[in-house]
mmCIF file with all atom_site columns, C-alpha atoms in Angstrom:
data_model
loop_
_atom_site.group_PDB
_atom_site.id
_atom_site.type_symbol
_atom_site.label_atom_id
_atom_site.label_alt_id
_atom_site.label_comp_id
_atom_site.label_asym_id
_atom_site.label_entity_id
_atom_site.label_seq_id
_atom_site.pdbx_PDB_ins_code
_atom_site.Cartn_x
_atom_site.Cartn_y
_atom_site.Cartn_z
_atom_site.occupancy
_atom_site.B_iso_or_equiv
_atom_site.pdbx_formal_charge
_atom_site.auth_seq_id
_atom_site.auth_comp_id
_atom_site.auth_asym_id
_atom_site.auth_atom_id
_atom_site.pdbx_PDB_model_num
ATOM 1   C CA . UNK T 1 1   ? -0.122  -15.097 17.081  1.00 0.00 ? 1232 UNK T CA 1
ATOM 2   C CA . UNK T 1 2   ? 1.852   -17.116 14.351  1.00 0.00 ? 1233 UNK T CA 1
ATOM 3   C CA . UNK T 1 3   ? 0.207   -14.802 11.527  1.00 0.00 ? 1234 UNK T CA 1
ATOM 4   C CA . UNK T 1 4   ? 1.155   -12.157 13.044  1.00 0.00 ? 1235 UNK T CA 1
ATOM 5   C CA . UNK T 1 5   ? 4.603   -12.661 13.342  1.00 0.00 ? 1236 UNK T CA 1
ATOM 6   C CA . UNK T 1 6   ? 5.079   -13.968 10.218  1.00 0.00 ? 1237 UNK T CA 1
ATOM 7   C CA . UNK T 1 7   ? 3.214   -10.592 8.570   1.00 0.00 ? 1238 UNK T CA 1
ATOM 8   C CA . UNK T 1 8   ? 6.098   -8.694  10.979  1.00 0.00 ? 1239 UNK T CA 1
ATOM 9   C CA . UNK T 1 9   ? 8.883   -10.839 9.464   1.00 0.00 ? 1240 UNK T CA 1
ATOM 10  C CA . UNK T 1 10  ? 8.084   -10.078 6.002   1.00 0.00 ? 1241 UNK T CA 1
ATOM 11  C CA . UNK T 1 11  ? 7.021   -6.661  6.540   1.00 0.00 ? 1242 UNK T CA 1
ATOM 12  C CA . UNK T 1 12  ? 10.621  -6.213  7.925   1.00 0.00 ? 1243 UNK T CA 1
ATOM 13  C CA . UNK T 1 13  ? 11.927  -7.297  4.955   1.00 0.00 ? 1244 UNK T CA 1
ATOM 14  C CA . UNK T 1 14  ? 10.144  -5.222  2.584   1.00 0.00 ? 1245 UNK T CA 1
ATOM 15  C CA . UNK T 1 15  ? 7.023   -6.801  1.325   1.00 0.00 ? 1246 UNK T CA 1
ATOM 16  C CA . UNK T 1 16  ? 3.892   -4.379  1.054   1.00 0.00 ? 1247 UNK T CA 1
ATOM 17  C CA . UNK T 1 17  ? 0.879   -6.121  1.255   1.00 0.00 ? 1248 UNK T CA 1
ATOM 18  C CA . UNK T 1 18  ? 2.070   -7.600  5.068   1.00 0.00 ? 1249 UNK T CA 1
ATOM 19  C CA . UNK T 1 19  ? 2.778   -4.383  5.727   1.00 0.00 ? 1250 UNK T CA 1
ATOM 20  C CA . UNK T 1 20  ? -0.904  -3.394  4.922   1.00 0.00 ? 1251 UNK T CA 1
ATOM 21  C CA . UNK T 1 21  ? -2.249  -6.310  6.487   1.00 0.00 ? 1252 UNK T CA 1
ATOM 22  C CA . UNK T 1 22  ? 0.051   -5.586  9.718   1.00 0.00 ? 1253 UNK T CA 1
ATOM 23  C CA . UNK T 1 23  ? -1.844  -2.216  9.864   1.00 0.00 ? 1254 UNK T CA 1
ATOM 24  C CA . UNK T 1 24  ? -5.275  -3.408  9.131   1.00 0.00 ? 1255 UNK T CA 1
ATOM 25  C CA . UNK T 1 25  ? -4.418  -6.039  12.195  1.00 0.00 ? 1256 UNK T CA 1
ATOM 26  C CA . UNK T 1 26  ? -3.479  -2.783  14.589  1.00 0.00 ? 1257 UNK T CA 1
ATOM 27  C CA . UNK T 1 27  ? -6.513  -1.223  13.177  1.00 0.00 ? 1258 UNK T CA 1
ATOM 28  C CA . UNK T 1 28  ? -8.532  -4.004  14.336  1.00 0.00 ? 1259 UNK T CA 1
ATOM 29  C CA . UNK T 1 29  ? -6.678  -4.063  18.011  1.00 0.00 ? 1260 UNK T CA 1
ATOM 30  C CA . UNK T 1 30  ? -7.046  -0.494  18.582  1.00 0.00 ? 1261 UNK T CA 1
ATOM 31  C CA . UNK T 1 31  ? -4.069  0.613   17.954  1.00 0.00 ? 1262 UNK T CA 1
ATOM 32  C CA . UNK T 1 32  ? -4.850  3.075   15.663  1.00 0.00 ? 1263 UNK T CA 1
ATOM 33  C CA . UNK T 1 33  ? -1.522  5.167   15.483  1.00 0.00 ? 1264 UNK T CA 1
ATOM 34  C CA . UNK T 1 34  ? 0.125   2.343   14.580  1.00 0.00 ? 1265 UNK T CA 1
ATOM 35  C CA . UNK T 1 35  ? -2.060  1.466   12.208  1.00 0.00 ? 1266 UNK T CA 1
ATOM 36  C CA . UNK T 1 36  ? -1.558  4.627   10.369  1.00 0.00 ? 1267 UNK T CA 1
ATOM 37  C CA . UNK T 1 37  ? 2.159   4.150   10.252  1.00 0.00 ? 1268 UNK T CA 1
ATOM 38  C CA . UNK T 1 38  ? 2.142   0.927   8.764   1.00 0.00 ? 1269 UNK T CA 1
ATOM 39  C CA . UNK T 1 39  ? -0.212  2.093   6.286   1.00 0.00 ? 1270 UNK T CA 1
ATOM 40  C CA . UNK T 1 40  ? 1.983   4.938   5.765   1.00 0.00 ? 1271 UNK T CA 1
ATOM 41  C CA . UNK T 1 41  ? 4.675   2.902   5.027   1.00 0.00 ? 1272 UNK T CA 1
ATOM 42  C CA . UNK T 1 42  ? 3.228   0.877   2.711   1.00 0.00 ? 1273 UNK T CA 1
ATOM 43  C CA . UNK T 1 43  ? 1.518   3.701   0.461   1.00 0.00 ? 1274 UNK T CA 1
ATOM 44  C CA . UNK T 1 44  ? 4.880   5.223   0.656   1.00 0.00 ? 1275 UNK T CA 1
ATOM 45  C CA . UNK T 1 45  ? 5.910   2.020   -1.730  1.00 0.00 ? 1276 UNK T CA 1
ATOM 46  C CA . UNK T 1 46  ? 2.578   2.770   -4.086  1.00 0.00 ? 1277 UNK T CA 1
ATOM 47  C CA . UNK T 1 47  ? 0.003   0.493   -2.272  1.00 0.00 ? 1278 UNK T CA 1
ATOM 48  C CA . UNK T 1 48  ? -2.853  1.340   -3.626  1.00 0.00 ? 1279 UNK T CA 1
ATOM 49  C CA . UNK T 1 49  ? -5.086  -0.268  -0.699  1.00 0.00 ? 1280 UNK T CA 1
ATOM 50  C CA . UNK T 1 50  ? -2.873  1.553   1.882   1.00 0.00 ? 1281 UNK T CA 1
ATOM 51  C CA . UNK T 1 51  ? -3.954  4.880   0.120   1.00 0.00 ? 1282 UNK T CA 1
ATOM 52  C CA . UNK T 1 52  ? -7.324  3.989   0.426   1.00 0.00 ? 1283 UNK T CA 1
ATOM 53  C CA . UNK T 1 53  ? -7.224  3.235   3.729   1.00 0.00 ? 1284 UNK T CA 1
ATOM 54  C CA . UNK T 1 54  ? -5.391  6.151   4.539   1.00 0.00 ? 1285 UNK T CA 1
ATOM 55  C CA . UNK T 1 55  ? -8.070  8.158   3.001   1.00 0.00 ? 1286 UNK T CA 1
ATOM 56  C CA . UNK T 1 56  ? -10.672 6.563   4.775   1.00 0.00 ? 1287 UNK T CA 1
ATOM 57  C CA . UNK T 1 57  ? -9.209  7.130   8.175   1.00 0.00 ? 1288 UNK T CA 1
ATOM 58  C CA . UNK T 1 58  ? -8.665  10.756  7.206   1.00 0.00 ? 1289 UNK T CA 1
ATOM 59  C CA . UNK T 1 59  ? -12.874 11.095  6.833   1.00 0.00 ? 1290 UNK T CA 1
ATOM 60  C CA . UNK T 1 60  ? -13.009 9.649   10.066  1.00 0.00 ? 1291 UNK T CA 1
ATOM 61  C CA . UNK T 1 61  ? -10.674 12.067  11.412  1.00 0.00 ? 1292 UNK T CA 1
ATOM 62  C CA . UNK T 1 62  ? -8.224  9.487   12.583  1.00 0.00 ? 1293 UNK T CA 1
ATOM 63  C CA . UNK T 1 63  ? -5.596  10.772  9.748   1.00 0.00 ? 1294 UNK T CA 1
ATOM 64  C CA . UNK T 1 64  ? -4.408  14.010  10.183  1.00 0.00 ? 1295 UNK T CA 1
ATOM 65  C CA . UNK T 1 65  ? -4.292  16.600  6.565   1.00 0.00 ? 1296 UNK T CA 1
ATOM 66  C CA . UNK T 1 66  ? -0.763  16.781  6.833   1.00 0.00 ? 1297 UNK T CA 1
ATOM 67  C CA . UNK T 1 67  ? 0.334   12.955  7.488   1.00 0.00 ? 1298 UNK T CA 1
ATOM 68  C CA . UNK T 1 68  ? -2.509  12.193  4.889   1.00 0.00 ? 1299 UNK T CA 1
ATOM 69  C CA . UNK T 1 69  ? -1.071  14.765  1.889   1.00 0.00 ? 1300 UNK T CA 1
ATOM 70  C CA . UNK T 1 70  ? 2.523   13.307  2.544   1.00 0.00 ? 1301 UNK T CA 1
ATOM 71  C CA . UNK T 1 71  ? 1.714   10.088  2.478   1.00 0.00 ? 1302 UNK T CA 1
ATOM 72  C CA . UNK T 1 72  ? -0.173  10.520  -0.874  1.00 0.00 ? 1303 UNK T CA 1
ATOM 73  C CA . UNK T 1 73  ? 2.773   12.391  -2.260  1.00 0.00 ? 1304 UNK T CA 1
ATOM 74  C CA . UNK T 1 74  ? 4.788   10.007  -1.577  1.00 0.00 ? 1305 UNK T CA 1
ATOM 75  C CA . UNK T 1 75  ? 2.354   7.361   -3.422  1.00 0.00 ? 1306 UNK T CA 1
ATOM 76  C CA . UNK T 1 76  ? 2.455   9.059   -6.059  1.00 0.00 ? 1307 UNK T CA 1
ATOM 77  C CA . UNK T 1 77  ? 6.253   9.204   -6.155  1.00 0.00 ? 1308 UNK T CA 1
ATOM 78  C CA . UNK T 1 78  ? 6.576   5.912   -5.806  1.00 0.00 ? 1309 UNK T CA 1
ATOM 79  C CA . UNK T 1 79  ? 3.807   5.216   -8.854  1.00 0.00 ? 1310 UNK T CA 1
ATOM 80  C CA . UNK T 1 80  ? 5.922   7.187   -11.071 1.00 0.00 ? 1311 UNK T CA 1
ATOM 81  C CA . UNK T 1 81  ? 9.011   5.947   -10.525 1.00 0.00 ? 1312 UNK T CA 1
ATOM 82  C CA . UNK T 1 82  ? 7.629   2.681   -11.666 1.00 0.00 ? 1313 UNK T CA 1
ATOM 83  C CA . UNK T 1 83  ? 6.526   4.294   -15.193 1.00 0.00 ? 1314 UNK T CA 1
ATOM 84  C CA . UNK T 1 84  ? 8.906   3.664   -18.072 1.00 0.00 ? 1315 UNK T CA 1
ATOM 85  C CA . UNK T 1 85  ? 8.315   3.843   -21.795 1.00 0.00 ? 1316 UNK T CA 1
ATOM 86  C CA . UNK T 1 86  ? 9.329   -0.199  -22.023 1.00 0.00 ? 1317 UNK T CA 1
ATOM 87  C CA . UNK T 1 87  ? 6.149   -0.408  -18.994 1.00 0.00 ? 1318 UNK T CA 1
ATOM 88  C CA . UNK T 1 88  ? 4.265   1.503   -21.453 1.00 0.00 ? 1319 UNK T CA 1
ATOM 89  C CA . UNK T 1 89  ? 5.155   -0.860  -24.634 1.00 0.00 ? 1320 UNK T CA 1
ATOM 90  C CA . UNK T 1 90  ? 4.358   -3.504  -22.957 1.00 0.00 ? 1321 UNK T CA 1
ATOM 91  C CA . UNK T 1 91  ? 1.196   -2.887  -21.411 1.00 0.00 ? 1322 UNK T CA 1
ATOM 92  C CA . UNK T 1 92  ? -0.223  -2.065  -25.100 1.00 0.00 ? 1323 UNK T CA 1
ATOM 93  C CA . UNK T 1 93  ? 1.592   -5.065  -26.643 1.00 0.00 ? 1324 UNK T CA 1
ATOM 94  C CA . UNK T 1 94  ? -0.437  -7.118  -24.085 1.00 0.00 ? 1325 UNK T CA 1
ATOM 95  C CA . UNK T 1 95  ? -3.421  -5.613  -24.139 1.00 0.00 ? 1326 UNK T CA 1
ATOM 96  C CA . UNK T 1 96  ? -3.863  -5.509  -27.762 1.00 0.00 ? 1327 UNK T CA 1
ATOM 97  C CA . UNK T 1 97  ? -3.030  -9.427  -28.125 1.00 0.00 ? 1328 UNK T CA 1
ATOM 98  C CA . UNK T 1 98  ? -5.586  -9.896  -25.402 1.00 0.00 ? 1329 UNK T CA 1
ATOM 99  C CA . UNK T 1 99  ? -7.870  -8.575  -27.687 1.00 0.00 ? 1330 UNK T CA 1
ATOM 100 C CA . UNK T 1 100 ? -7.374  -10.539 -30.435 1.00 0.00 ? 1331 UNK T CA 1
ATOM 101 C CA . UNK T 1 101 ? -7.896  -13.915 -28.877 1.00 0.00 ? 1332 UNK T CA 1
#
């Protein structure tokens, strides 16, 4: 019970992966529209695992088209407004003196 409140407390103030983890616990209760909204939520903030997830419960018909194509809108909102051309520099500068050692 302690988990769980503590995964509420810091989904409530803004951090994704309890969010995820909230819904994966309501997934595993049953409560499978609740599930869905916390996985909403947290694909909504470009959770890659909550898009998954999503998907996945869209095959099984638990998803419905329309929650399923907003919520990966909104992913990929969210994944683009992260994108910058200093992200970009970055990412190269690392990964090319990665390479070299």
């Amino acid at each position: 019970k302690k988990d769980v409140y503590h995964l509420k407390e810091a989904a409530i103030r803004g951090h994704v992966v309890s969010r995820f983890n909230l819904g994966v616990e309501e997934k595993n209760n049953g409560k499978i529209e609740r599930a869905v909204k916390h996985f909403i939520i947290a694909a909504n903030h470009g959770y890659d695992d909550a898009i998954d997830m999503l998907r996945d419960m869209y095959a099984l018909g638990l998803v419905t088209k329309g929650e399923f194509a907003a919520a990966l809108r909104s992913h990929q909102a969210a994944v683009d407004a992260t994108k910058s051309l200093e992200r970009d520099i970055a990412e190269a500068f690392y990964a090319e003196n990665k390479e070299e050692k």
